[in-house]
Short mmCIF file of C-alpha atoms and ligand atoms in Angstrom, two decimals:
data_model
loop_
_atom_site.label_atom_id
_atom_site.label_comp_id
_atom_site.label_asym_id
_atom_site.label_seq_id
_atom_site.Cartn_x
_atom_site.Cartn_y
_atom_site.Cartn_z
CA UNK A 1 1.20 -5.82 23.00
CA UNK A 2 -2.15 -6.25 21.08
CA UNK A 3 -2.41 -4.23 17.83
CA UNK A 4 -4.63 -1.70 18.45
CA UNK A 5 -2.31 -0.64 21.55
CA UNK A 6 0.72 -0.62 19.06
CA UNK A 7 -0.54 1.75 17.33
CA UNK A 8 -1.49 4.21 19.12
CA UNK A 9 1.95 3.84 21.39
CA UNK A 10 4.82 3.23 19.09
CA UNK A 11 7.15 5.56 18.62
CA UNK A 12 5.64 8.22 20.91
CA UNK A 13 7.24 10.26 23.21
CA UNK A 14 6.72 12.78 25.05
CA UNK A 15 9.06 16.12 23.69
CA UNK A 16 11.75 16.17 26.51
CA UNK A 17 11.43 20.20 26.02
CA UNK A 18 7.90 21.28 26.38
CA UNK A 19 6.19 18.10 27.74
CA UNK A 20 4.30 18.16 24.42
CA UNK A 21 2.10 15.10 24.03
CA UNK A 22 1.27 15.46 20.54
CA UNK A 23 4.52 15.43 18.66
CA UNK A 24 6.16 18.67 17.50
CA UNK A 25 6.54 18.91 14.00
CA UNK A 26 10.81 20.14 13.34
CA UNK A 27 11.06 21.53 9.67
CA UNK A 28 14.57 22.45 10.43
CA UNK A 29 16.64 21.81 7.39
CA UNK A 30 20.00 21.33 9.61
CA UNK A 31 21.41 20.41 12.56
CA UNK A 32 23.63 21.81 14.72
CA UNK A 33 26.77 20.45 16.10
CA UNK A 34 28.97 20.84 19.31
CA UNK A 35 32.37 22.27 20.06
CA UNK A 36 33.84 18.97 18.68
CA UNK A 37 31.87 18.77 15.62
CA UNK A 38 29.97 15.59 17.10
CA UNK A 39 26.24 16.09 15.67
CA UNK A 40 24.25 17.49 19.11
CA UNK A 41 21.02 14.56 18.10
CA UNK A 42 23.00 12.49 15.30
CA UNK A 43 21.03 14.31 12.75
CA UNK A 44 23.06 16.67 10.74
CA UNK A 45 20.93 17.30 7.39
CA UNK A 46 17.51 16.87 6.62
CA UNK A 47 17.79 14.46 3.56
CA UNK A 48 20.33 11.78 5.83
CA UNK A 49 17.41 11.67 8.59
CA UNK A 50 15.72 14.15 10.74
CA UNK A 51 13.62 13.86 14.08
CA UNK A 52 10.11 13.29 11.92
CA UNK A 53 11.07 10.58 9.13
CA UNK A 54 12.90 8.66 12.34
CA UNK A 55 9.81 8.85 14.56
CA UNK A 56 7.63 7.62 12.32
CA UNK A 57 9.73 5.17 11.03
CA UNK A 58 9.86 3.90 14.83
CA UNK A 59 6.62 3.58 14.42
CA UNK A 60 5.60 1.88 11.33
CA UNK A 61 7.87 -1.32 11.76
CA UNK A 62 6.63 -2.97 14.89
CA UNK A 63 3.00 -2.69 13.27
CA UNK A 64 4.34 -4.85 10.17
CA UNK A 65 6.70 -7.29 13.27
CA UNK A 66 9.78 -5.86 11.15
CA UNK A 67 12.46 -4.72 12.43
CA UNK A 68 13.58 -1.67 10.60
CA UNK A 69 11.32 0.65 8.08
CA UNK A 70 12.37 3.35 5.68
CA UNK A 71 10.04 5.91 4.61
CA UNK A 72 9.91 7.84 1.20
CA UNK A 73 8.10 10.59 -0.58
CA UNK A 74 5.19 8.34 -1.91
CA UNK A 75 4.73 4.85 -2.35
CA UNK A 76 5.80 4.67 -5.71
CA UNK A 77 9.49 6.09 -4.59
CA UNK A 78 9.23 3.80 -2.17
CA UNK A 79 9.20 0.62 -4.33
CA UNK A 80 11.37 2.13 -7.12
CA UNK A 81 13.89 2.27 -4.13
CA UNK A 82 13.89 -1.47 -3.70
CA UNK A 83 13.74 -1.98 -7.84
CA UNK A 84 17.04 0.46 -8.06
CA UNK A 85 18.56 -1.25 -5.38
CA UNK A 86 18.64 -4.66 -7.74
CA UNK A 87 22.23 -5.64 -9.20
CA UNK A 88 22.22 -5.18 -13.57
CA UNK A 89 21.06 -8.35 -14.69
CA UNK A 90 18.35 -9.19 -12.06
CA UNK A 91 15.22 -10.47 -12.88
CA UNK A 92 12.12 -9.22 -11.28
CA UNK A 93 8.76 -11.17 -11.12
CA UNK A 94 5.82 -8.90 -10.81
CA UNK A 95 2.08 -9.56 -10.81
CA UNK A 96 0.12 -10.01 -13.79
CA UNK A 97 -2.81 -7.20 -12.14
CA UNK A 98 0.21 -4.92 -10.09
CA UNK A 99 -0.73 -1.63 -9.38
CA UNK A 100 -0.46 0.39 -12.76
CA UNK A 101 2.43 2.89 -11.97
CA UNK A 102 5.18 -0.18 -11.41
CA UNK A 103 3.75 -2.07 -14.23
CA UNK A 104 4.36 0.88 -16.52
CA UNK A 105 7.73 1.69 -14.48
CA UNK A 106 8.92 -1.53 -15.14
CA UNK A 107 8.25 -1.51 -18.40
CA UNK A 108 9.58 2.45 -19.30
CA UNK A 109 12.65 1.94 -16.41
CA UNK A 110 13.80 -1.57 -15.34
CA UNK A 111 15.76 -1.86 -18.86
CA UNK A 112 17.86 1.31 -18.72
CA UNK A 113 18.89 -0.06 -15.34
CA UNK A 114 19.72 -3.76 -16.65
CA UNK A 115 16.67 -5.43 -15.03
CA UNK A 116 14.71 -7.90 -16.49
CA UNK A 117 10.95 -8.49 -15.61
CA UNK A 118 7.73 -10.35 -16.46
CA UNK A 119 4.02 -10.28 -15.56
CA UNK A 120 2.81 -13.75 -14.36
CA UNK A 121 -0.62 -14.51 -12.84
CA UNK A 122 0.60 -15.68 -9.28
CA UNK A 123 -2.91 -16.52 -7.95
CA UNK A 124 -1.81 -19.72 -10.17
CA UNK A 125 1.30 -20.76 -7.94
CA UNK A 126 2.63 -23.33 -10.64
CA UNK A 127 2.66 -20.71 -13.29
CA UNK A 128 4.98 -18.60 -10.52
CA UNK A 129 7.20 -21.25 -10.12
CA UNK A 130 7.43 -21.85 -13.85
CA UNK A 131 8.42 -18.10 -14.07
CA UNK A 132 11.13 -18.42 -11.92
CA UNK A 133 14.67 -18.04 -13.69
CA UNK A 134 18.15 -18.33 -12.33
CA UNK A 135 18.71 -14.76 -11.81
CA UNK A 136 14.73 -14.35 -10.38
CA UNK A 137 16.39 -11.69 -7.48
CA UNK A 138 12.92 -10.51 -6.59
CA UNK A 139 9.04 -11.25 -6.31
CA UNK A 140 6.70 -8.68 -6.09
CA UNK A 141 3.53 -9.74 -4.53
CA UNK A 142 0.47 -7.65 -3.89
CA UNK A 143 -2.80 -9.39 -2.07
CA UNK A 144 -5.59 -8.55 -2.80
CA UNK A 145 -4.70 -6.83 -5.62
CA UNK A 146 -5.75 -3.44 -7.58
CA UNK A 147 -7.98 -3.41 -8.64
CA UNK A 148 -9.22 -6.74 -9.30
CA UNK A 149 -8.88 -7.72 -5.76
CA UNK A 150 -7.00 -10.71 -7.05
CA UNK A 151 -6.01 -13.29 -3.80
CA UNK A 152 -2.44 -14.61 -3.71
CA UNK A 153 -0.96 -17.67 -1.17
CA UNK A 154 1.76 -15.40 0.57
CA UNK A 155 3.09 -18.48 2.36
CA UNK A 156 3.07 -20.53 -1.02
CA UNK A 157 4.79 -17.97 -2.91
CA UNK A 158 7.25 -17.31 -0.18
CA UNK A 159 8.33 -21.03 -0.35
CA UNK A 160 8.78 -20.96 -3.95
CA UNK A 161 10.74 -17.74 -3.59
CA UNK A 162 12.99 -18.91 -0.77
CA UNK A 163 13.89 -22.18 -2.50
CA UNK A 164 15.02 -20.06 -5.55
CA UNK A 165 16.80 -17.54 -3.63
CA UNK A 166 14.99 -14.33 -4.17
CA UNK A 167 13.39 -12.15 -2.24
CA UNK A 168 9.90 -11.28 -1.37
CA UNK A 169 8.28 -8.20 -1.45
CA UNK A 170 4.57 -7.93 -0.92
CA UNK A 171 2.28 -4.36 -1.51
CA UNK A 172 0.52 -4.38 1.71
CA UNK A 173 -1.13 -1.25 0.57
CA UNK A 174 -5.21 -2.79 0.24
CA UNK A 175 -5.06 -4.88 3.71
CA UNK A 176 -3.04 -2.55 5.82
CA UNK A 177 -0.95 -4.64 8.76
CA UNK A 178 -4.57 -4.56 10.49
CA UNK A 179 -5.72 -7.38 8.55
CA UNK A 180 -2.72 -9.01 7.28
CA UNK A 181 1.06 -9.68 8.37
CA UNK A 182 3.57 -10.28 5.70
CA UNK A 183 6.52 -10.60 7.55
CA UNK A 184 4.88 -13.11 9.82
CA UNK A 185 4.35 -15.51 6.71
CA UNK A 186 7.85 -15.36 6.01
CA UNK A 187 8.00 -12.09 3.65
CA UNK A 188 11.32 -10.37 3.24
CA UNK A 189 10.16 -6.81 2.76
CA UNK A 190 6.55 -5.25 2.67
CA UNK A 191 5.74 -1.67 0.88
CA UNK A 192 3.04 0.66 1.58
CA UNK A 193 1.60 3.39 0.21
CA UNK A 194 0.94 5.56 3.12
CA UNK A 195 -1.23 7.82 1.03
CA UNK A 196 -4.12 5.46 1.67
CA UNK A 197 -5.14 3.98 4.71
CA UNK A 198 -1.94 4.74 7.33
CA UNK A 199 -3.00 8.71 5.91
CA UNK A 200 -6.27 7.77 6.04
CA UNK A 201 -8.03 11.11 5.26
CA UNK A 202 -7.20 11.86 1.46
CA UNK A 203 -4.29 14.57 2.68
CA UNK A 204 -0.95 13.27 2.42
CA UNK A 205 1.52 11.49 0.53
CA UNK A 206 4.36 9.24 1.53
CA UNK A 207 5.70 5.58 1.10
CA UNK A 208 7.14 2.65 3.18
CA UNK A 209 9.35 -0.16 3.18
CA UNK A 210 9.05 -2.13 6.03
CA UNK A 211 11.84 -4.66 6.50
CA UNK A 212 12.07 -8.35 8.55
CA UNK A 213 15.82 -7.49 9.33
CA UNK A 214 17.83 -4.72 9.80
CA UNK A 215 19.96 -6.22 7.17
CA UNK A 216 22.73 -4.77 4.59
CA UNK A 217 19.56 -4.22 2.27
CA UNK A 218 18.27 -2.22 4.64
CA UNK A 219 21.39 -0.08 4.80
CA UNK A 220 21.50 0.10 1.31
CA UNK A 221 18.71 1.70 0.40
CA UNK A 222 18.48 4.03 3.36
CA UNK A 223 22.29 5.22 1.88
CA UNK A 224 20.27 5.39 -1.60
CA UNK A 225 17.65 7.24 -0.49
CA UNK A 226 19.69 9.52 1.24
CA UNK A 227 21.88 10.59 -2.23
CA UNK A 228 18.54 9.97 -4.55
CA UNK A 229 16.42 12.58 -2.39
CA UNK A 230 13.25 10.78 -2.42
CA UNK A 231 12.51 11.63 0.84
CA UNK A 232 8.71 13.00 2.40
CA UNK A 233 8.80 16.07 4.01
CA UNK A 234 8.67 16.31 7.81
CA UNK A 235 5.35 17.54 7.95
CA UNK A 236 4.10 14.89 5.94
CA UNK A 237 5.85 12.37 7.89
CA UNK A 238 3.63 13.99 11.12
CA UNK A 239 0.35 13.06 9.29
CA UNK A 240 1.06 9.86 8.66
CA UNK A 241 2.42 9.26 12.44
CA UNK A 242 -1.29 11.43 12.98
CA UNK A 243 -3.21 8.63 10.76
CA UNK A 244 -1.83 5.80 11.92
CA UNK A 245 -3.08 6.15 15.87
CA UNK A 246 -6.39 5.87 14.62
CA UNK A 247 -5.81 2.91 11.79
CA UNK A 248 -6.77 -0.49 13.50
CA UNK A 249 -10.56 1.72 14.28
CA UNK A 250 -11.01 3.11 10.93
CA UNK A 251 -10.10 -0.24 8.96
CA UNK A 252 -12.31 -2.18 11.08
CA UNK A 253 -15.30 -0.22 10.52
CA UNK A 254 -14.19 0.39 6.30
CA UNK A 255 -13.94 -3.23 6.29
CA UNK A 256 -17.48 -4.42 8.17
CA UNK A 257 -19.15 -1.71 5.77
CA UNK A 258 -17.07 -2.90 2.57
CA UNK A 259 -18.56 -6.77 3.50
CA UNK A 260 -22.34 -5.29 3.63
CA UNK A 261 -21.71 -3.08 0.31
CA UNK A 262 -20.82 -6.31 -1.43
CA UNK A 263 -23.44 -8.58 -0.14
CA UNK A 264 -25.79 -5.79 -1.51
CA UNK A 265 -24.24 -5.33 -4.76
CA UNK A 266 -24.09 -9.17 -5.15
CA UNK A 267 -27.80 -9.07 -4.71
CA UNK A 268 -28.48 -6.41 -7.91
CA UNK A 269 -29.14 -7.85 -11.41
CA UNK A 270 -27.37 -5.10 -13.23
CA UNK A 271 -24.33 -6.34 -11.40
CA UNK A 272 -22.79 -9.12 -12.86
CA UNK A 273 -19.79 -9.52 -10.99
CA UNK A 274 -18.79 -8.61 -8.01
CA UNK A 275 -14.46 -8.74 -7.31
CA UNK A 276 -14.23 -8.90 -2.94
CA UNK A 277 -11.84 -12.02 -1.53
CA UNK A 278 -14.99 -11.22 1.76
CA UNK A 279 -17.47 -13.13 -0.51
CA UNK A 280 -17.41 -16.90 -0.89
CA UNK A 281 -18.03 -16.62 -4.54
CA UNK A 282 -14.48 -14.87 -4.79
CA UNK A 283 -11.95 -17.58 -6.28
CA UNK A 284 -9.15 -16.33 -3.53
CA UNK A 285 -12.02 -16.72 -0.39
CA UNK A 286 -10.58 -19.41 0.97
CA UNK A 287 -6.67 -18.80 0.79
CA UNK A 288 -7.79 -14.72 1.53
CA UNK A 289 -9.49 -16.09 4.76
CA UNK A 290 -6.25 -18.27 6.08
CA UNK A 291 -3.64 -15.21 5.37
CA UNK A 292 -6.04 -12.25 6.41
CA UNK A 293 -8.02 -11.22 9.86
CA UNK A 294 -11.02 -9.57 7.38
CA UNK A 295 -11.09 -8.48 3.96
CA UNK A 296 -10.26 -4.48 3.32
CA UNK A 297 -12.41 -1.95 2.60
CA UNK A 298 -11.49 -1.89 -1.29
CA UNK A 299 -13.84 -3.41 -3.78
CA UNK A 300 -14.79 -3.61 -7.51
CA UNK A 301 -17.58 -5.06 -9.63
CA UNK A 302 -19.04 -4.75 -13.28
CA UNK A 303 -21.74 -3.35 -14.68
CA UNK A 304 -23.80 -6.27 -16.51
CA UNK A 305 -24.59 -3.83 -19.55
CA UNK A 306 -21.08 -2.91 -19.83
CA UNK A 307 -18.70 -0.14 -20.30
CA UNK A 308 -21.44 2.38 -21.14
CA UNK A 309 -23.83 1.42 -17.98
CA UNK A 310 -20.55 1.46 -15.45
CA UNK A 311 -19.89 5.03 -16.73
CA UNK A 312 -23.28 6.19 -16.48
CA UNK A 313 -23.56 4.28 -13.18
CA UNK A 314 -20.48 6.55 -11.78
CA UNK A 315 -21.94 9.38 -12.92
CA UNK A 316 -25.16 9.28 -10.77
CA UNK A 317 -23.21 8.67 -7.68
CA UNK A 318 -24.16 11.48 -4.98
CA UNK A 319 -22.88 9.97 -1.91
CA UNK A 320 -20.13 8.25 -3.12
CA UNK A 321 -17.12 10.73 -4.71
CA UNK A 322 -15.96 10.29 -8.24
CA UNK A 323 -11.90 10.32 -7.83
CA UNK A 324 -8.91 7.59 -8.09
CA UNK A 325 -7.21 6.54 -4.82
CA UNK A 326 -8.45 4.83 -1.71
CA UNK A 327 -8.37 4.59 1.80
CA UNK A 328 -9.64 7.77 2.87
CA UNK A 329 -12.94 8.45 5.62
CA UNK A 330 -14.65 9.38 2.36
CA UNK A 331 -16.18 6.82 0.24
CA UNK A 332 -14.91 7.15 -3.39
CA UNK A 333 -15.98 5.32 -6.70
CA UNK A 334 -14.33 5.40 -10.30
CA UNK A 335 -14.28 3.86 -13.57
CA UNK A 336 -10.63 2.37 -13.44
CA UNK A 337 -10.25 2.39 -16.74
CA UNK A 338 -10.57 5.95 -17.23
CA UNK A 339 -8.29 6.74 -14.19
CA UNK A 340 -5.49 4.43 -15.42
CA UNK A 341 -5.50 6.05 -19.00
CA UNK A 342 -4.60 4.56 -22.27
CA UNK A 343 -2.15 1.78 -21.28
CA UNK A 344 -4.95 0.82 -18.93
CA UNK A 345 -5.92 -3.32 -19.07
CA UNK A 346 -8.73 -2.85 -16.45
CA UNK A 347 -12.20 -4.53 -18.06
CA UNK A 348 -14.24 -1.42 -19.45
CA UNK A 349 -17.02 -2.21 -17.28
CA UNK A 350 -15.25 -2.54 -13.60
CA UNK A 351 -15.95 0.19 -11.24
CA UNK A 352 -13.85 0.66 -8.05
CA UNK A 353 -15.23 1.30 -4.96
CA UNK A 354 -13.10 2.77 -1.51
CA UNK A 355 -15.63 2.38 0.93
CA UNK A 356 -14.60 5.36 3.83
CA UNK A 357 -16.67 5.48 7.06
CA UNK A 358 -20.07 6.72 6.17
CA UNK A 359 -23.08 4.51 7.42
CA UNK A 360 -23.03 1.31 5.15
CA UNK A 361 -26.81 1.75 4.57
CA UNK A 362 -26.34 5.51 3.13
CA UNK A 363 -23.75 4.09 0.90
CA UNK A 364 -26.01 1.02 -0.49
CA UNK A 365 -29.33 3.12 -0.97
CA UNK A 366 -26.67 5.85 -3.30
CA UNK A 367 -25.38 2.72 -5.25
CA UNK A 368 -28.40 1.59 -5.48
CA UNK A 369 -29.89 4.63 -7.23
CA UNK A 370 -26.85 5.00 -9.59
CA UNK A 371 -27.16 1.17 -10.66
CA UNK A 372 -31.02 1.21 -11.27
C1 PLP B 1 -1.49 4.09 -4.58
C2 PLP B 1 -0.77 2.80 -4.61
C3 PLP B 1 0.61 2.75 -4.85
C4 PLP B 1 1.42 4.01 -5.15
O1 PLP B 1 1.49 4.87 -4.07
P1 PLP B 1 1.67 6.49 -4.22
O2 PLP B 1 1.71 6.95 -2.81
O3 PLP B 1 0.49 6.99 -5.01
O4 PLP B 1 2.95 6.71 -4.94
C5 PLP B 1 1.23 1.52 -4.80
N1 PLP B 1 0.53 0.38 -4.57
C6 PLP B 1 -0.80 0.38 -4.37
C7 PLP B 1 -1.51 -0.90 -4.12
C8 PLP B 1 -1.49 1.59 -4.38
O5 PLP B 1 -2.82 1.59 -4.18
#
């Protein structure tokens, strides 16, 4: 089955006790069991599993080809999940540009639990291999990146990985399975925030691991997760299954607009860079156009007269919303820096662009007016 037909078919059902097509939402916090004790659904308590988290989970992991997925209460429980689930004295590779909340978490958590970890630029796939130690358990890959859209050879660092014996984990968060397949390049695990695009309309939060094989890893964490708590609530777990029917359509329309908002701001001289693998001025083009079926709907670029002119920039924005996150029908732009706060090491002139599903032309004629 193509894609698009997965998603708007897995996991659904039709409810065997109203003939509901749309799937009932059950907020029940506990199950009930029969005059033996024997569970009457195999769910007995809300936190284990219940009938939400497991249909959406049924879901999610044929769109990644996994075979098992685990969801969580945002994306960041999600990969602190696979970080806790490390043996003491692990060592964790992570991405020099890594989305900001597991580079600080990494830095403020990964000690107290006996992990080890560096930063490494893995665009550069002999620095990776350099940073590879004996007890290198883990590396954390995210393509393209945030939010410097940074472009990294999943099937080259996969190798390297494999022939060191660590696992691979890549944040599939900015391409969304639409566009690229982890697992099919050999990935062990991939993670998703499902607050962007498998949400897709700026209302939910929750987090995904998708995994190649319903391994002991796989057991493990679900076990963790289920005495850690970080689980999403059912209702939550319903708007993601909601979003995701309708992903392949929205990301190929973000993503054909996101190409035409780049060409554009490529073409303006108080732009002087623009960050979008789409482009073939981006240094990641050609690897970005092997690994990927297009090129997201995320973007950034830099004001030529610097931090001052990219804040003022934002600021004039009418169409375009001033507010962090992505991946929602709404266009939204934001000075990074700002958003990521203090410990922030985001160029002071980079603005980040979610392009949502406006017409491209609207969006280019407001960035336009805010860059003049
Ligand atoms: C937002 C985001 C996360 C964190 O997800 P939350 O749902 O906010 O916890 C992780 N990785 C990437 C690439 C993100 O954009």
């Amino acid at each position: 089955m193509r894609f698009e037909t997965l998603a708007v078919h897995a996991g659904h059902r039709i409810d065997p006790s109203t003939g509901a097509v749309a799937p009932p939402i059950h907020l029940s916090t506990t199950f009930a069991r029969d005059e033996e004790s024997v569970p009457l659904s195999g769910h007995t308590y809300i936190r284990e599993s219940n009938p939400n988290q497991e249909q959406l989970e049924e879901a999610l992991f044929p769109l990644e080809g996994g075979a098992a997925a685990l969801v969580f209460a945002s994306g960041m429980a999600a990969g602190i999940a696979l970080l806790q689930s490390l043996p003491p004295g692990s060592h964790v590779l992570l991405p020099h540009d890594v989305y900001y909340g597991f580079r600080e978490a990494a830095e403020q958590f990964l000690p107290n639990w006996g992990i080890r970890s560096d930063l490494v630029d893995m665009a550069d796939l002999a620095a990776l291999a350099a940073a590879i130690r004996p007890e290198t358990r883990l590396l954390w890959l995210e393509t393209p990146s945030n939010p410097l859209l940074g472009v990294v050879d999943l099937a080259g660092a996969v190798a390297l990985a494999r022939a060191a014996g660590a696992l691979t984990m890549v944040d599939n968060t900015f391409a969304t399975p639409v566009l690229q397949r982890p697992i099919a390049l050999g990935a062990d695990i991939v993670l998703h925030s499902t607050t962007k695009y498998f949400g897709g309309h700026s209302d939910v939060q929750g987090g995904a691991l998708i995994f190649a094989r319903a391994d002991e890893l796989w057991e493990r964490i679900a076990h963790q997760r289920h005495l850690l708590g970080a689980v999403a609530s059912p209702f939550n777990d319903w708007l993601v299954l909601r979003g995701l029917r309708t992903l392949a359509c929205r990301m190929a329309v973000q993503t054909a607009s996101a190409l035409a908002v780049a060409q554009a701001l490529e073409k303006l001289p108080t732009v002087s860079a623009v960050h979008y693998p789409g482009l073939p001025s981006h240094p990641g083009h050609e690897v970005a156009r092997r690994q990927m079926s297009g090129f997201g709907a995320m973007l950034s670029f830099r004001a030529a007269a610097g931090r001052e002119a990219a804040l003022r920039a934002v600021g004039r924005a009418r169409l375009f919303t001033r507010a962090t996150s992505l991946g929602g029908v709404e266009s939204l732009i934001e000075h990074r820096a700002s958003s990521e706060g203090p410990g922030s090491r985001t160029p002071q002139e980079l603005i980040r662009l979610s392009i949502g599903l406006e017409h491209p032309d609207d969006l280019i004629a407001d960035l336009e007016q805010a860059l003049r």
